[in-house]
Amino acid sequence: MAEQINASHILLMYAGSERSSATRTKDEAQAQIDEIVQQLEGGADFAELARAHSDCGSARAGGDLGSFGRGQMVKGFEDAAFALQVGDTSGVVETPFGFHIIRRTG
């Protein structure tokens, strides 16, 4: 396995998730992230969706998180990101921060 990978993500936080200022409920966040997955499956642009919907500061860069190694991200996110092949997109990944869709970019 690679020591360092590159990835982008879309994060939807909800009221009560870690470091969240979001007002949506967990159920609302789940429904919205599921809609985003459907848009991606229909050919929508990942970076555009990240800019439009992600609650992470990386949204301005189309969700780009840059390069990171093991131990730098929360475990569920890390496990999902490192399991992807370059160019692949995860399903919905839940962490204490909310719901993510991850795309491995390098």
PDB file of C-alpha atoms in Angstrom:
ATOM      1  CA  MET A   1       0.000   0.000   0.000  1.00  0.00           C
ATOM      2  CA  ALA A   2       1.086   3.549  -0.708  1.00  0.00           C
ATOM      3  CA  GLU A   3       2.585   5.566   2.111  1.00  0.00           C
ATOM      4  CA  GLN A   4       0.992   8.778   0.840  1.00  0.00           C
ATOM      5  CA  ILE A   5      -2.149   9.219  -1.226  1.00  0.00           C
ATOM      6  CA  ASN A   6      -4.069  12.180  -2.625  1.00  0.00           C
ATOM      7  CA  ALA A   7      -7.808  12.475  -2.256  1.00  0.00           C
ATOM      8  CA  SER A   8     -10.729  14.849  -2.505  1.00  0.00           C
ATOM      9  CA  HIS A   9     -13.945  14.650  -0.555  1.00  0.00           C
ATOM     10  CA  ILE A  10     -17.393  16.061  -0.058  1.00  0.00           C
ATOM     11  CA  LEU A  11     -18.364  16.401   3.604  1.00  0.00           C
ATOM     12  CA  LEU A  12     -21.859  16.998   4.917  1.00  0.00           C
ATOM     13  CA  MET A  13     -21.913  17.788   8.614  1.00  0.00           C
ATOM     14  CA  TYR A  14     -25.036  17.783  10.739  1.00  0.00           C
ATOM     15  CA  ALA A  15     -26.113  19.237  14.064  1.00  0.00           C
ATOM     16  CA  GLY A  16     -24.111  17.363  16.700  1.00  0.00           C
ATOM     17  CA  SER A  17     -21.310  16.089  14.472  1.00  0.00           C
ATOM     18  CA  GLU A  18     -17.764  16.966  15.514  1.00  0.00           C
ATOM     19  CA  ARG A  19     -16.709  20.602  14.891  1.00  0.00           C
ATOM     20  CA  SER A  20     -20.027  21.206  13.147  1.00  0.00           C
ATOM     21  CA  SER A  21     -21.903  24.465  12.838  1.00  0.00           C
ATOM     22  CA  ALA A  22     -24.461  22.820  10.535  1.00  0.00           C
ATOM     23  CA  THR A  23     -28.134  23.083  11.400  1.00  0.00           C
ATOM     24  CA  ARG A  24     -29.346  20.148   9.258  1.00  0.00           C
ATOM     25  CA  THR A  25     -30.334  16.983  11.094  1.00  0.00           C
ATOM     26  CA  LYS A  26     -28.442  13.731  10.640  1.00  0.00           C
ATOM     27  CA  ASP A  27     -31.359  12.384   8.564  1.00  0.00           C
ATOM     28  CA  GLU A  28     -31.326  15.497   6.357  1.00  0.00           C
ATOM     29  CA  ALA A  29     -27.556  15.155   5.852  1.00  0.00           C
ATOM     30  CA  GLN A  30     -27.983  11.468   4.954  1.00  0.00           C
ATOM     31  CA  ALA A  31     -30.681  12.289   2.406  1.00  0.00           C
ATOM     32  CA  GLN A  32     -28.580  15.084   0.875  1.00  0.00           C
ATOM     33  CA  ILE A  33     -25.401  12.968   0.625  1.00  0.00           C
ATOM     34  CA  ASP A  34     -27.441  10.173  -1.004  1.00  0.00           C
ATOM     35  CA  GLU A  35     -28.681  12.702  -3.599  1.00  0.00           C
ATOM     36  CA  ILE A  36     -25.079  13.766  -4.276  1.00  0.00           C
ATOM     37  CA  VAL A  37     -24.076  10.116  -4.798  1.00  0.00           C
ATOM     38  CA  GLN A  38     -26.871   9.803  -7.370  1.00  0.00           C
ATOM     39  CA  GLN A  39     -25.665  12.946  -9.147  1.00  0.00           C
ATOM     40  CA  LEU A  40     -22.105  11.557  -9.270  1.00  0.00           C
ATOM     41  CA  GLU A  41     -23.391   8.244 -10.618  1.00  0.00           C
ATOM     42  CA  GLY A  42     -25.202  10.266 -13.291  1.00  0.00           C
ATOM     43  CA  GLY A  43     -21.943  11.874 -14.399  1.00  0.00           C
ATOM     44  CA  ALA A  44     -21.909  15.112 -12.370  1.00  0.00           C
ATOM     45  CA  ASP A  45     -18.533  16.755 -11.768  1.00  0.00           C
ATOM     46  CA  PHE A  46     -17.066  15.867  -8.341  1.00  0.00           C
ATOM     47  CA  ALA A  47     -15.262  19.191  -7.842  1.00  0.00           C
ATOM     48  CA  GLU A  48     -18.373  21.189  -8.758  1.00  0.00           C
ATOM     49  CA  LEU A  49     -20.464  19.232  -6.269  1.00  0.00           C
ATOM     50  CA  ALA A  50     -17.807  19.681  -3.592  1.00  0.00           C
ATOM     51  CA  ARG A  51     -17.744  23.448  -4.161  1.00  0.00           C
ATOM     52  CA  ALA A  52     -21.543  23.607  -4.036  1.00  0.00           C
ATOM     53  CA  HIS A  53     -22.244  21.306  -1.093  1.00  0.00           C
ATOM     54  CA  SER A  54     -19.227  20.373   1.057  1.00  0.00           C
ATOM     55  CA  ASP A  55     -18.996  21.731   4.603  1.00  0.00           C
ATOM     56  CA  CYS A  56     -15.201  21.365   4.602  1.00  0.00           C
ATOM     57  CA  GLY A  57     -12.834  24.252   3.927  1.00  0.00           C
ATOM     58  CA  SER A  58     -11.476  22.136   1.066  1.00  0.00           C
ATOM     59  CA  ALA A  59     -14.703  22.890  -0.835  1.00  0.00           C
ATOM     60  CA  ARG A  60     -13.084  26.006  -2.292  1.00  0.00           C
ATOM     61  CA  ALA A  61     -10.505  23.709  -3.952  1.00  0.00           C
ATOM     62  CA  GLY A  62     -13.160  21.312  -5.262  1.00  0.00           C
ATOM     63  CA  GLY A  63     -12.750  19.091  -2.210  1.00  0.00           C
ATOM     64  CA  ASP A  64      -8.998  18.562  -2.733  1.00  0.00           C
ATOM     65  CA  LEU A  65      -7.316  17.464   0.497  1.00  0.00           C
ATOM     66  CA  GLY A  66      -3.879  17.142  -1.076  1.00  0.00           C
ATOM     67  CA  SER A  67      -1.507  14.419   0.051  1.00  0.00           C
ATOM     68  CA  PHE A  68      -1.738  12.551   3.351  1.00  0.00           C
ATOM     69  CA  GLY A  69      -0.426   9.411   4.957  1.00  0.00           C
ATOM     70  CA  ARG A  70      -1.760   6.861   7.387  1.00  0.00           C
ATOM     71  CA  GLY A  71      -2.560   8.269  10.792  1.00  0.00           C
ATOM     72  CA  GLN A  72      -3.372  11.758   9.519  1.00  0.00           C
ATOM     73  CA  MET A  73      -7.116  11.285   9.000  1.00  0.00           C
ATOM     74  CA  VAL A  74      -9.813   9.812  11.219  1.00  0.00           C
ATOM     75  CA  LYS A  75      -9.740   6.009  10.928  1.00  0.00           C
ATOM     76  CA  GLY A  76     -12.961   5.396   8.947  1.00  0.00           C
ATOM     77  CA  PHE A  77     -11.996   8.045   6.419  1.00  0.00           C
ATOM     78  CA  GLU A  78      -8.431   6.739   6.166  1.00  0.00           C
ATOM     79  CA  ASP A  79      -9.535   3.126   5.701  1.00  0.00           C
ATOM     80  CA  ALA A  80     -11.942   4.081   2.917  1.00  0.00           C
ATOM     81  CA  ALA A  81      -9.481   6.403   1.151  1.00  0.00           C
ATOM     82  CA  PHE A  82      -6.586   3.931   1.205  1.00  0.00           C
ATOM     83  CA  ALA A  83      -8.867   1.120  -0.058  1.00  0.00           C
ATOM     84  CA  LEU A  84      -9.713   3.064  -3.233  1.00  0.00           C
ATOM     85  CA  GLN A  85      -7.799   2.801  -6.479  1.00  0.00           C
ATOM     86  CA  VAL A  86      -6.719   6.083  -8.115  1.00  0.00           C
ATOM     87  CA  GLY A  87      -9.765   7.553  -9.847  1.00  0.00           C
ATOM     88  CA  ASP A  88     -12.282   5.586  -7.776  1.00  0.00           C
ATOM     89  CA  THR A  89     -14.991   7.174  -5.650  1.00  0.00           C
ATOM     90  CA  SER A  90     -16.250   5.737  -2.377  1.00  0.00           C
ATOM     91  CA  GLY A  91     -19.787   5.266  -1.287  1.00  0.00           C
ATOM     92  CA  VAL A  92     -20.963   7.229   1.733  1.00  0.00           C
ATOM     93  CA  VAL A  93     -18.479   7.043   4.614  1.00  0.00           C
ATOM     94  CA  GLU A  94     -19.641   8.135   8.062  1.00  0.00           C
ATOM     95  CA  THR A  95     -17.152   9.563  10.554  1.00  0.00           C
ATOM     96  CA  PRO A  96     -17.616  11.658  13.711  1.00  0.00           C
ATOM     97  CA  PHE A  97     -17.462  14.724  11.424  1.00  0.00           C
ATOM     98  CA  GLY A  98     -20.429  13.677   9.259  1.00  0.00           C
ATOM     99  CA  PHE A  99     -20.930  11.964   5.913  1.00  0.00           C
ATOM    100  CA  HIS A 100     -18.177  11.897   3.286  1.00  0.00           C
ATOM    101  CA  ILE A 101     -17.823  10.871  -0.327  1.00  0.00           C
ATOM    102  CA  ILE A 102     -14.144  10.319  -1.108  1.00  0.00           C
ATOM    103  CA  ARG A 103     -12.387  10.301  -4.476  1.00  0.00           C
ATOM    104  CA  ARG A 104      -8.807   9.069  -4.617  1.00  0.00           C
ATOM    105  CA  THR A 105      -6.843  11.328  -6.944  1.00  0.00           C
ATOM    106  CA  GLY A 106      -3.329  10.021  -6.533  1.00  0.00           C
TER     107      GLY A 106
END
